[in-house]
PDB file of C-alpha atoms in Angstrom:
ATOM      1  CA  MET A   1       0.000   0.000   0.000  1.00 31.00           C
ATOM      2  CA  SER A   2       1.206   3.514  -0.699  1.00 32.00           C
ATOM      3  CA  GLY A   3       0.001   7.083  -0.926  1.00 36.00           C
ATOM      4  CA  ASN A   4      -3.523   7.567   0.385  1.00 35.00           C
ATOM      5  CA  GLN A   5      -3.887   3.816   0.784  1.00 33.00           C
ATOM      6  CA  GLU A   6      -1.104   3.610   3.395  1.00 34.00           C
ATOM      7  CA  GLU A   7      -3.129   2.789   6.458  1.00 37.00           C
ATOM      8  CA  ARG A   8      -2.737   0.394   9.335  1.00 34.00           C
ATOM      9  CA  PRO A   9      -4.379  -2.970   8.554  1.00 36.00           C
ATOM     10  CA  GLU A  10      -7.639  -3.886  10.222  1.00 37.00           C
ATOM     11  CA  ARG A  11      -7.293  -4.991  13.840  1.00 34.00           C
ATOM     12  CA  PRO A  12      -8.779  -8.345  14.808  1.00 36.00           C
ATOM     13  CA  SER A  13     -12.126  -8.119  16.510  1.00 32.00           C
ATOM     14  CA  GLU A  14     -11.836  -8.359  20.261  1.00 34.00           C
ATOM     15  CA  VAL A  15     -15.369  -9.642  20.542  1.00 35.00           C
ATOM     16  CA  ASP A  16     -15.274 -12.632  18.177  1.00 45.00           C
ATOM     17  CA  GLY A  17     -13.016 -14.599  20.550  1.00 53.00           C
ATOM     18  CA  THR A  18     -11.075 -16.273  17.722  1.00 64.00           C
ATOM     19  CA  ALA A  19      -7.599 -15.806  19.190  1.00 66.00           C
ATOM     20  CA  HIS A  20      -8.802 -16.820  22.648  1.00 73.00           C
ATOM     21  CA  LEU A  21     -10.459 -19.957  21.259  1.00 77.00           C
ATOM     22  CA  PHE A  22      -7.279 -21.168  19.529  1.00 79.00           C
ATOM     23  CA  SER A  23      -5.141 -20.316  22.549  1.00 81.00           C
ATOM     24  CA  ALA A  24      -7.495 -22.221  24.881  1.00 87.00           C
ATOM     25  CA  LEU A  25      -7.629 -25.220  22.538  1.00 88.00           C
ATOM     26  CA  GLY A  26      -3.844 -25.277  22.389  1.00 89.00           C
ATOM     27  CA  LYS A  27      -3.616 -25.427  26.183  1.00 91.00           C
ATOM     28  CA  ILE A  28      -6.258 -28.163  26.330  1.00 93.00           C
ATOM     29  CA  ILE A  29      -4.439 -30.254  23.713  1.00 94.00           C
ATOM     30  CA  LYS A  30      -1.150 -29.817  25.553  1.00 94.00           C
ATOM     31  CA  THR A  31      -2.736 -30.913  28.849  1.00 93.00           C
ATOM     32  CA  LEU A  32      -4.447 -33.915  27.233  1.00 94.00           C
ATOM     33  CA  ARG A  33      -1.189 -34.933  25.559  1.00 95.00           C
ATOM     34  CA  ARG A  34       0.762 -34.790  28.788  1.00 94.00           C
ATOM     35  CA  ASN A  35      -1.947 -36.700  30.653  1.00 94.00           C
ATOM     36  CA  ALA A  36      -1.782 -39.358  27.934  1.00 94.00           C
ATOM     37  CA  GLY A  37       1.991 -39.608  28.385  1.00 94.00           C
ATOM     38  CA  LEU A  38       2.747 -38.662  24.772  1.00 94.00           C
ATOM     39  CA  SER A  39       5.481 -36.432  23.410  1.00 94.00           C
ATOM     40  CA  GLN A  40       4.755 -33.883  20.683  1.00 93.00           C
ATOM     41  CA  ALA A  41       6.509 -36.170  18.204  1.00 93.00           C
ATOM     42  CA  GLU A  42       4.309 -39.129  19.213  1.00 93.00           C
ATOM     43  CA  LEU A  43       1.126 -37.087  18.897  1.00 93.00           C
ATOM     44  CA  ALA A  44       2.316 -35.835  15.500  1.00 91.00           C
ATOM     45  CA  GLU A  45       2.828 -39.421  14.321  1.00 92.00           C
ATOM     46  CA  ALA A  46      -0.583 -40.478  15.643  1.00 92.00           C
ATOM     47  CA  THR A  47      -2.345 -37.583  13.891  1.00 91.00           C
ATOM     48  CA  HIS A  48      -0.337 -37.814  10.619  1.00 87.00           C
ATOM     49  CA  CYS A  49       1.095 -34.301  10.859  1.00 84.00           C
ATOM     50  CA  SER A  50       4.422 -32.644  11.692  1.00 83.00           C
ATOM     51  CA  GLU A  51       5.837 -32.129  15.175  1.00 85.00           C
ATOM     52  CA  ASP A  52       6.142 -28.439  14.315  1.00 79.00           C
ATOM     53  CA  LEU A  53       2.384 -28.285  13.742  1.00 81.00           C
ATOM     54  CA  VAL A  54       1.642 -29.863  17.135  1.00 89.00           C
ATOM     55  CA  SER A  55       4.003 -27.442  18.848  1.00 87.00           C
ATOM     56  CA  SER A  56       2.492 -24.430  17.074  1.00 80.00           C
ATOM     57  CA  VAL A  57      -1.071 -25.525  17.853  1.00 86.00           C
ATOM     58  CA  GLU A  58      -0.250 -26.001  21.528  1.00 88.00           C
ATOM     59  CA  ARG A  59       1.250 -22.500  21.645  1.00 84.00           C
ATOM     60  CA  GLY A  60      -1.799 -21.022  19.949  1.00 76.00           C
ATOM     61  CA  VAL A  61       0.082 -19.716  16.909  1.00 68.00           C
ATOM     62  CA  ARG A  62      -1.321 -22.212  14.406  1.00 73.00           C
ATOM     63  CA  THR A  63      -4.971 -22.964  13.850  1.00 74.00           C
ATOM     64  CA  PRO A  64      -6.061 -26.481  14.886  1.00 82.00           C
ATOM     65  CA  GLN A  65      -7.956 -27.669  11.817  1.00 82.00           C
ATOM     66  CA  PRO A  66     -11.141 -29.738  12.293  1.00 85.00           C
ATOM     67  CA  ASP A  67      -9.497 -32.877  10.849  1.00 86.00           C
ATOM     68  CA  PHE A  68      -6.606 -32.521  13.288  1.00 88.00           C
ATOM     69  CA  LEU A  69      -9.002 -32.142  16.225  1.00 91.00           C
ATOM     70  CA  LEU A  70     -10.862 -35.306  15.238  1.00 92.00           C
ATOM     71  CA  ARG A  71      -7.640 -37.323  14.962  1.00 92.00           C
ATOM     72  CA  ALA A  72      -6.198 -35.827  18.155  1.00 93.00           C
ATOM     73  CA  ASP A  73      -9.379 -36.630  20.083  1.00 93.00           C
ATOM     74  CA  ARG A  74      -8.972 -40.313  19.211  1.00 93.00           C
ATOM     75  CA  ALA A  75      -5.206 -40.358  19.778  1.00 94.00           C
ATOM     76  CA  LEU A  76      -5.478 -38.682  23.182  1.00 94.00           C
ATOM     77  CA  GLY A  77      -8.555 -40.556  24.360  1.00 93.00           C
ATOM     78  CA  ALA A  78     -10.238 -37.203  24.897  1.00 92.00           C
ATOM     79  CA  GLY A  79     -13.725 -38.708  24.856  1.00 92.00           C
ATOM     80  CA  GLY A  80     -15.183 -36.096  22.500  1.00 92.00           C
ATOM     81  CA  VAL A  81     -13.756 -33.009  24.225  1.00 91.00           C
ATOM     82  CA  LEU A  82     -11.932 -31.876  21.074  1.00 92.00           C
ATOM     83  CA  VAL A  83     -14.690 -33.076  18.754  1.00 91.00           C
ATOM     84  CA  ALA A  84     -17.067 -30.732  20.583  1.00 91.00           C
ATOM     85  CA  ALA A  85     -14.930 -27.772  19.486  1.00 88.00           C
ATOM     86  CA  VAL A  86     -14.978 -28.605  15.762  1.00 88.00           C
ATOM     87  CA  ASP A  87     -18.059 -26.515  14.863  1.00 86.00           C
ATOM     88  CA  ASP A  88     -16.701 -23.519  16.779  1.00 85.00           C
ATOM     89  CA  VAL A  89     -13.372 -23.829  14.972  1.00 82.00           C
ATOM     90  CA  ARG A  90     -15.088 -23.943  11.569  1.00 80.00           C
ATOM     91  CA  GLU A  91     -17.015 -20.766  12.410  1.00 78.00           C
ATOM     92  CA  ALA A  92     -13.840 -19.089  13.693  1.00 73.00           C
ATOM     93  CA  LEU A  93     -11.967 -19.950  10.501  1.00 68.00           C
ATOM     94  CA  ALA A  94     -14.771 -18.441   8.424  1.00 66.00           C
ATOM     95  CA  ARG A  95     -14.576 -15.250  10.491  1.00 63.00           C
ATOM     96  CA  ALA A  96     -10.787 -15.172  10.251  1.00 56.00           C
ATOM     97  CA  ARG A  97     -10.913 -15.089   6.467  1.00 52.00           C
ATOM     98  CA  THR A  98     -12.852 -11.823   6.619  1.00 51.00           C
ATOM     99  CA  ARG A  99     -10.175 -10.166   8.797  1.00 54.00           C
ATOM    100  CA  HIS A 100      -7.750  -9.693   5.916  1.00 51.00           C
ATOM    101  CA  PRO A 101      -7.586  -6.150   4.466  1.00 53.00           C
ATOM    102  CA  ASP A 102      -9.761  -5.539   1.414  1.00 52.00           C
ATOM    103  CA  TRP A 103      -6.779  -5.557  -0.972  1.00 45.00           C
ATOM    104  CA  PHE A 104      -5.772  -9.031   0.200  1.00 55.00           C
ATOM    105  CA  ARG A 105      -9.108 -10.631   1.010  1.00 62.00           C
ATOM    106  CA  ASP A 106      -9.864 -11.983  -2.470  1.00 65.00           C
ATOM    107  CA  PHE A 107      -6.512 -13.733  -2.656  1.00 72.00           C
ATOM    108  CA  ALA A 108      -6.720 -15.121   0.898  1.00 74.00           C
ATOM    109  CA  LYS A 109     -10.079 -16.690   0.121  1.00 76.00           C
ATOM    110  CA  ALA A 110      -8.895 -18.032  -3.237  1.00 78.00           C
ATOM    111  CA  GLU A 111      -5.722 -19.465  -1.681  1.00 84.00           C
ATOM    112  CA  ALA A 112      -7.645 -21.273   1.063  1.00 83.00           C
ATOM    113  CA  GLU A 113     -10.045 -22.848  -1.431  1.00 83.00           C
ATOM    114  CA  ALA A 114      -7.644 -23.546  -4.307  1.00 88.00           C
ATOM    115  CA  VAL A 115      -6.998 -27.038  -5.660  1.00 91.00           C
ATOM    116  CA  ALA A 116      -3.570 -25.965  -6.983  1.00 94.00           C
ATOM    117  CA  LEU A 117      -1.121 -23.237  -5.943  1.00 96.00           C
ATOM    118  CA  HIS A 118       2.198 -22.275  -7.532  1.00 97.00           C
ATOM    119  CA  TYR A 119       4.414 -19.615  -5.935  1.00 96.00           C
ATOM    120  CA  TYR A 120       7.378 -17.799  -7.444  1.00 96.00           C
ATOM    121  CA  ALA A 121       9.335 -15.714  -4.887  1.00 95.00           C
ATOM    122  CA  VAL A 122      11.994 -13.114  -5.629  1.00 91.00           C
ATOM    123  CA  GLN A 123      12.591 -10.999  -2.504  1.00 89.00           C
ATOM    124  CA  ALA A 124      11.343 -12.896   0.546  1.00 93.00           C
ATOM    125  CA  VAL A 125      10.155 -16.328   1.627  1.00 95.00           C
ATOM    126  CA  PRO A 126       6.469 -16.671   0.660  1.00 94.00           C
ATOM    127  CA  GLY A 127       4.165 -15.926   3.590  1.00 91.00           C
ATOM    128  CA  ILE A 128       2.733 -19.431   3.503  1.00 93.00           C
ATOM    129  CA  LEU A 129       6.241 -20.820   4.215  1.00 95.00           C
ATOM    130  CA  GLN A 130       7.320 -18.313   6.855  1.00 94.00           C
ATOM    131  CA  THR A 131       8.061 -19.223  10.460  1.00 93.00           C
ATOM    132  CA  GLU A 132       6.554 -17.165  13.250  1.00 92.00           C
ATOM    133  CA  ALA A 133       9.883 -15.404  13.939  1.00 93.00           C
ATOM    134  CA  TYR A 134      10.571 -14.693  10.257  1.00 95.00           C
ATOM    135  CA  ALA A 135       7.076 -13.276   9.708  1.00 93.00           C
ATOM    136  CA  ARG A 136       7.409 -11.068  12.792  1.00 93.00           C
ATOM    137  CA  ALA A 137      10.764  -9.749  11.529  1.00 94.00           C
ATOM    138  CA  VAL A 138       9.263  -8.951   8.114  1.00 92.00           C
ATOM    139  CA  PHE A 139       6.441  -6.933   9.656  1.00 91.00           C
ATOM    140  CA  ARG A 140       8.624  -5.179  12.247  1.00 91.00           C
ATOM    141  CA  HIS A 141      11.153  -4.011   9.658  1.00 88.00           C
ATOM    142  CA  ARG A 142       8.661  -2.525   7.199  1.00 84.00           C
ATOM    143  CA  ARG A 143       8.220   1.240   6.923  1.00 80.00           C
ATOM    144  CA  PRO A 144       6.064   3.097   7.849  1.00 83.00           C
ATOM    145  CA  MET A 145       6.050   1.150  11.101  1.00 85.00           C
ATOM    146  CA  TRP A 146       3.072  -0.726  12.542  1.00 82.00           C
ATOM    147  CA  ASP A 147       2.240  -1.029  16.233  1.00 86.00           C
ATOM    148  CA  GLU A 148       2.828  -4.313  18.070  1.00 86.00           C
ATOM    149  CA  GLU A 149      -0.854  -5.273  18.173  1.00 84.00           C
ATOM    150  CA  THR A 150      -1.143  -4.941  14.411  1.00 84.00           C
ATOM    151  CA  ILE A 151       2.066  -6.931  13.886  1.00 86.00           C
ATOM    152  CA  GLU A 152       0.842  -9.769  16.113  1.00 86.00           C
ATOM    153  CA  LYS A 153      -2.479  -9.858  14.276  1.00 84.00           C
ATOM    154  CA  TRP A 154      -0.714 -10.128  10.920  1.00 85.00           C
ATOM    155  CA  VAL A 155       1.653 -12.812  12.197  1.00 88.00           C
ATOM    156  CA  ALA A 156      -1.300 -14.884  13.455  1.00 86.00           C
ATOM    157  CA  ASP A 157      -3.162 -14.485  10.166  1.00 83.00           C
ATOM    158  CA  ARG A 158      -0.071 -15.467   8.171  1.00 86.00           C
ATOM    159  CA  LEU A 159       0.482 -18.616  10.223  1.00 87.00           C
ATOM    160  CA  ALA A 160      -3.209 -19.513   9.964  1.00 85.00           C
ATOM    161  CA  ARG A 161      -2.849 -19.629   6.172  1.00 86.00           C
ATOM    162  CA  GLN A 162      -0.380 -22.503   6.566  1.00 87.00           C
ATOM    163  CA  ALA A 163      -3.218 -24.811   7.557  1.00 86.00           C
ATOM    164  CA  ILE A 164      -3.451 -25.537   3.837  1.00 88.00           C
ATOM    165  CA  PHE A 165      -0.543 -27.997   4.210  1.00 89.00           C
ATOM    166  CA  ASP A 166      -2.760 -30.126   6.469  1.00 85.00           C
ATOM    167  CA  LYS A 167      -5.778 -30.236   4.131  1.00 83.00           C
ATOM    168  CA  TRP A 168      -7.048 -33.499   2.745  1.00 84.00           C
ATOM    169  CA  PRO A 169      -7.623 -34.060  -0.115  1.00 87.00           C
ATOM    170  CA  ALA A 170      -4.333 -32.220  -0.455  1.00 90.00           C
ATOM    171  CA  THR A 171      -3.892 -29.063  -2.486  1.00 92.00           C
ATOM    172  CA  THR A 172      -1.269 -29.341  -5.236  1.00 93.00           C
ATOM    173  CA  ILE A 173       1.465 -26.896  -4.195  1.00 96.00           C
ATOM    174  CA  SER A 174       4.764 -25.902  -5.805  1.00 97.00           C
ATOM    175  CA  PHE A 175       7.359 -23.213  -5.125  1.00 98.00           C
ATOM    176  CA  VAL A 176      10.251 -21.730  -7.038  1.00 97.00           C
ATOM    177  CA  LEU A 177      12.452 -19.606  -4.773  1.00 97.00           C
ATOM    178  CA  GLU A 178      15.253 -17.421  -6.047  1.00 95.00           C
ATOM    179  CA  ALA A 179      18.498 -18.437  -4.343  1.00 94.00           C
ATOM    180  CA  ALA A 180      18.930 -14.861  -3.067  1.00 93.00           C
ATOM    181  CA  VAL A 181      15.776 -15.310  -0.961  1.00 94.00           C
ATOM    182  CA  LEU A 182      17.451 -18.192   0.855  1.00 95.00           C
ATOM    183  CA  ARG A 183      20.660 -16.242   1.454  1.00 94.00           C
ATOM    184  CA  ARG A 184      19.154 -13.163   3.147  1.00 93.00           C
ATOM    185  CA  PRO A 185      19.259 -13.586   6.978  1.00 94.00           C
ATOM    186  CA  THR A 186      15.977 -11.803   7.691  1.00 94.00           C
ATOM    187  CA  GLY A 187      15.541 -11.468  11.437  1.00 94.00           C
ATOM    188  CA  GLY A 188      19.101 -12.566  12.221  1.00 95.00           C
ATOM    189  CA  TRP A 189      21.051 -15.775  11.767  1.00 95.00           C
ATOM    190  CA  GLU A 190      19.101 -17.916  14.245  1.00 95.00           C
ATOM    191  CA  VAL A 191      15.791 -16.911  12.649  1.00 95.00           C
ATOM    192  CA  HIS A 192      17.376 -17.569   9.264  1.00 96.00           C
ATOM    193  CA  ARG A 193      18.460 -21.088  10.251  1.00 95.00           C
ATOM    194  CA  GLU A 194      15.001 -21.857  11.639  1.00 95.00           C
ATOM    195  CA  GLN A 195      13.431 -20.588   8.413  1.00 95.00           C
ATOM    196  CA  LEU A 196      15.635 -22.786   6.250  1.00 96.00           C
ATOM    197  CA  ARG A 197      14.754 -25.802   8.399  1.00 95.00           C
ATOM    198  CA  ARG A 198      11.063 -24.969   7.986  1.00 95.00           C
ATOM    199  CA  ILE A 199      11.446 -24.771   4.211  1.00 96.00           C
ATOM    200  CA  LEU A 200      13.138 -28.171   4.210  1.00 96.00           C
ATOM    201  CA  GLU A 201      10.332 -29.635   6.316  1.00 93.00           C
ATOM    202  CA  ILE A 202       7.649 -28.406   3.923  1.00 94.00           C
ATOM    203  CA  ALA A 203       9.696 -29.310   0.838  1.00 95.00           C
ATOM    204  CA  ARG A 204       9.840 -32.925   2.018  1.00 94.00           C
ATOM    205  CA  LEU A 205       6.043 -33.252   2.067  1.00 93.00           C
ATOM    206  CA  ARG A 206       4.922 -35.524  -0.752  1.00 91.00           C
ATOM    207  CA  THR A 207       2.221 -32.996  -1.653  1.00 91.00           C
ATOM    208  CA  VAL A 208       4.765 -30.188  -2.225  1.00 95.00           C
ATOM    209  CA  HIS A 209       7.329 -29.550  -4.969  1.00 96.00           C
ATOM    210  CA  LEU A 210       9.945 -26.916  -4.116  1.00 98.00           C
ATOM    211  CA  GLN A 211      12.728 -25.733  -6.420  1.00 97.00           C
ATOM    212  CA  VAL A 212      15.542 -23.204  -6.166  1.00 97.00           C
ATOM    213  CA  MET A 213      16.507 -20.907  -9.033  1.00 94.00           C
ATOM    214  CA  PRO A 214      20.329 -20.571  -8.978  1.00 92.00           C
ATOM    215  CA  LEU A 215      21.960 -17.152  -9.180  1.00 87.00           C
ATOM    216  CA  GLU A 216      24.373 -18.418 -11.828  1.00 83.00           C
ATOM    217  CA  HIS A 217      21.822 -18.681 -14.659  1.00 76.00           C
ATOM    218  CA  GLU A 218      22.433 -16.163 -17.410  1.00 76.00           C
ATOM    219  CA  GLU A 219      18.875 -16.245 -18.776  1.00 75.00           C
ATOM    220  CA  HIS A 220      15.638 -15.618 -16.906  1.00 80.00           C
ATOM    221  CA  PRO A 221      12.042 -15.432 -18.245  1.00 74.00           C
ATOM    222  CA  SER A 222      10.555 -13.276 -15.458  1.00 72.00           C
ATOM    223  CA  LEU A 223      12.545 -10.532 -13.764  1.00 76.00           C
ATOM    224  CA  ASP A 224       9.447  -8.426 -13.096  1.00 76.00           C
ATOM    225  CA  GLY A 225       8.747  -9.761  -9.602  1.00 84.00           C
ATOM    226  CA  SER A 226       7.002 -12.440  -7.567  1.00 90.00           C
ATOM    227  CA  PHE A 227       3.657 -13.950  -8.542  1.00 93.00           C
ATOM    228  CA  THR A 228       1.310 -16.766  -7.641  1.00 93.00           C
ATOM    229  CA  LEU A 229      -0.840 -19.018  -9.822  1.00 95.00           C
ATOM    230  CA  LEU A 230      -4.053 -20.407  -8.319  1.00 92.00           C
ATOM    231  CA  THR A 231      -6.598 -22.875  -9.587  1.00 92.00           C
ATOM    232  CA  PRO A 232      -9.934 -22.429  -7.758  1.00 84.00           C
ATOM    233  CA  ARG A 233     -12.132 -25.512  -7.518  1.00 83.00           C
ATOM    234  CA  GLY A 234     -14.253 -25.837 -10.652  1.00 83.00           C
ATOM    235  CA  ARG A 235     -12.784 -22.683 -12.239  1.00 84.00           C
ATOM    236  CA  ARG A 236      -9.973 -21.578 -14.501  1.00 87.00           C
ATOM    237  CA  GLU A 237      -6.509 -20.782 -13.213  1.00 90.00           C
ATOM    238  CA  VAL A 238      -5.881 -17.175 -12.095  1.00 87.00           C
ATOM    239  CA  ALA A 239      -2.739 -15.203 -11.238  1.00 90.00           C
ATOM    240  CA  TYR A 240      -1.951 -12.918  -8.312  1.00 89.00           C
ATOM    241  CA  THR A 241       0.685 -10.200  -8.033  1.00 88.00           C
ATOM    242  CA  GLU A 242       1.464  -7.687  -5.327  1.00 81.00           C
ATOM    243  CA  ILE A 243       3.869  -4.758  -5.557  1.00 75.00           C
ATOM    244  CA  TYR A 244       4.206  -2.316  -2.642  1.00 66.00           C
ATOM    245  CA  GLY A 245       0.787  -3.289  -1.354  1.00 63.00           C
ATOM    246  CA  HIS A 246      -0.914  -2.888  -4.718  1.00 70.00           C
ATOM    247  CA  ALA A 247      -2.530  -6.291  -5.157  1.00 75.00           C
ATOM    248  CA  ARG A 248      -3.961  -7.621  -8.378  1.00 81.00           C
ATOM    249  CA  LEU A 249      -5.952 -10.798  -8.936  1.00 81.00           C
ATOM    250  CA  ILE A 250      -5.688 -11.534 -12.672  1.00 84.00           C
ATOM    251  CA  THR A 251      -8.468 -13.464 -14.386  1.00 84.00           C
ATOM    252  CA  ASP A 252      -8.002 -12.527 -18.067  1.00 86.00           C
ATOM    253  CA  PRO A 253      -7.226 -15.881 -19.790  1.00 88.00           C
ATOM    254  CA  GLU A 254      -4.502 -14.490 -22.071  1.00 91.00           C
ATOM    255  CA  GLU A 255      -2.710 -12.671 -19.252  1.00 90.00           C
ATOM    256  CA  VAL A 256      -2.930 -15.730 -17.012  1.00 91.00           C
ATOM    257  CA  ARG A 257      -1.512 -17.849 -19.852  1.00 93.00           C
ATOM    258  CA  GLN A 258       1.532 -15.574 -19.959  1.00 92.00           C
ATOM    259  CA  TYR A 259       2.203 -16.085 -16.254  1.00 93.00           C
ATOM    260  CA  THR A 260       1.703 -19.833 -16.650  1.00 94.00           C
ATOM    261  CA  GLU A 261       4.202 -19.879 -19.503  1.00 94.00           C
ATOM    262  CA  ARG A 262       6.756 -17.940 -17.449  1.00 92.00           C
ATOM    263  CA  TYR A 263       6.347 -20.257 -14.492  1.00 95.00           C
ATOM    264  CA  GLY A 264       6.824 -23.304 -16.680  1.00 94.00           C
ATOM    265  CA  ILE A 265      10.101 -21.949 -18.055  1.00 93.00           C
ATOM    266  CA  ILE A 266      11.267 -20.939 -14.563  1.00 93.00           C
ATOM    267  CA  ARG A 267      10.626 -24.453 -13.259  1.00 94.00           C
ATOM    268  CA  ALA A 268      12.495 -25.955 -16.209  1.00 94.00           C
ATOM    269  CA  GLN A 269      15.530 -23.736 -15.538  1.00 93.00           C
ATOM    270  CA  ALA A 270      15.530 -24.187 -11.741  1.00 94.00           C
ATOM    271  CA  LEU A 271      17.217 -26.985  -9.817  1.00 95.00           C
ATOM    272  CA  THR A 272      15.178 -30.175  -9.504  1.00 96.00           C
ATOM    273  CA  PRO A 273      13.372 -30.721  -6.167  1.00 96.00           C
ATOM    274  CA  HIS A 274      16.072 -33.218  -5.118  1.00 96.00           C
ATOM    275  CA  GLU A 275      18.880 -30.833  -6.094  1.00 97.00           C
ATOM    276  CA  SER A 276      17.066 -27.985  -4.347  1.00 97.00           C
ATOM    277  CA  LEU A 277      16.830 -29.900  -1.062  1.00 96.00           C
ATOM    278  CA  ALA A 278      20.544 -30.637  -1.280  1.00 96.00           C
ATOM    279  CA  ALA A 279      21.312 -26.962  -1.961  1.00 96.00           C
ATOM    280  CA  ILE A 280      19.304 -25.783   1.056  1.00 96.00           C
ATOM    281  CA  GLU A 281      20.878 -28.442   3.271  1.00 96.00           C
ATOM    282  CA  LYS A 282      24.293 -27.195   2.126  1.00 95.00           C
ATOM    283  CA  MET A 283      23.323 -23.608   3.001  1.00 93.00           C
ATOM    284  CA  LEU A 284      22.328 -24.749   6.485  1.00 92.00           C
ATOM    285  CA  GLY A 285      25.600 -26.582   6.909  1.00 91.00           C
ATOM    286  CA  GLU A 286      27.524 -23.437   6.047  1.00 90.00           C
ATOM    287  CA  LEU A 287      25.789 -21.300   8.719  1.00 81.00           C
TER     288      LEU A 287
END
């Protein structure tokens, strides 16, 4: 956003109780897990998700999806305690989608409902891949500055978007990250290391394809900036771009075709997923 549009994003409603609900559920899950004598890793295995997800849910920074609550209820022998919260969580998620600023709301809704998502990132790790610390650093360093309450709201909303990795049937997701994105230590070196580990974790999911575009390539089909391709259920593919807060959801078939063509060439020129994992692992080893 710029010019007259440069305003603080909407604050979360204090009366809808969404943040309090997720925080309370996280504490309940943590208590149930401990009472059951399970570690976070054991609960993750029992619920077919990552240990990072369990940890984030227990801390109230990730949204416990209905499917996770159903599996966790069985795994923890909760006797329906978590199942009883499923309807409230569904309503809270619906409310949360409306909290995004107007310029982002269309994309947030499309992303959550898409059957396929393809991200090309030039300057920063895509929001859907960001750790809590990385996201907080991104928002704290922007100018003009935002207050802490606004930053925390945006961090929570960004992490909530990552629930898409836990959806089933799974969304088809791919990423192409410029190597420079993976070299910039946003938030400091410890945050940077944690972010690279998070990228590796997501890249190893069988539902995700992640590639790195090396700096050494002499030719490049899209130096204009980052973009995302989305395929909504039952509809044609669309494209999304955002430059300095000016967001654009592109639906014109010919313009979308151009972005699709660029992405295809980018993927062909990038490292393979296996080579990309090895490259990121090497970066981590050098830190």
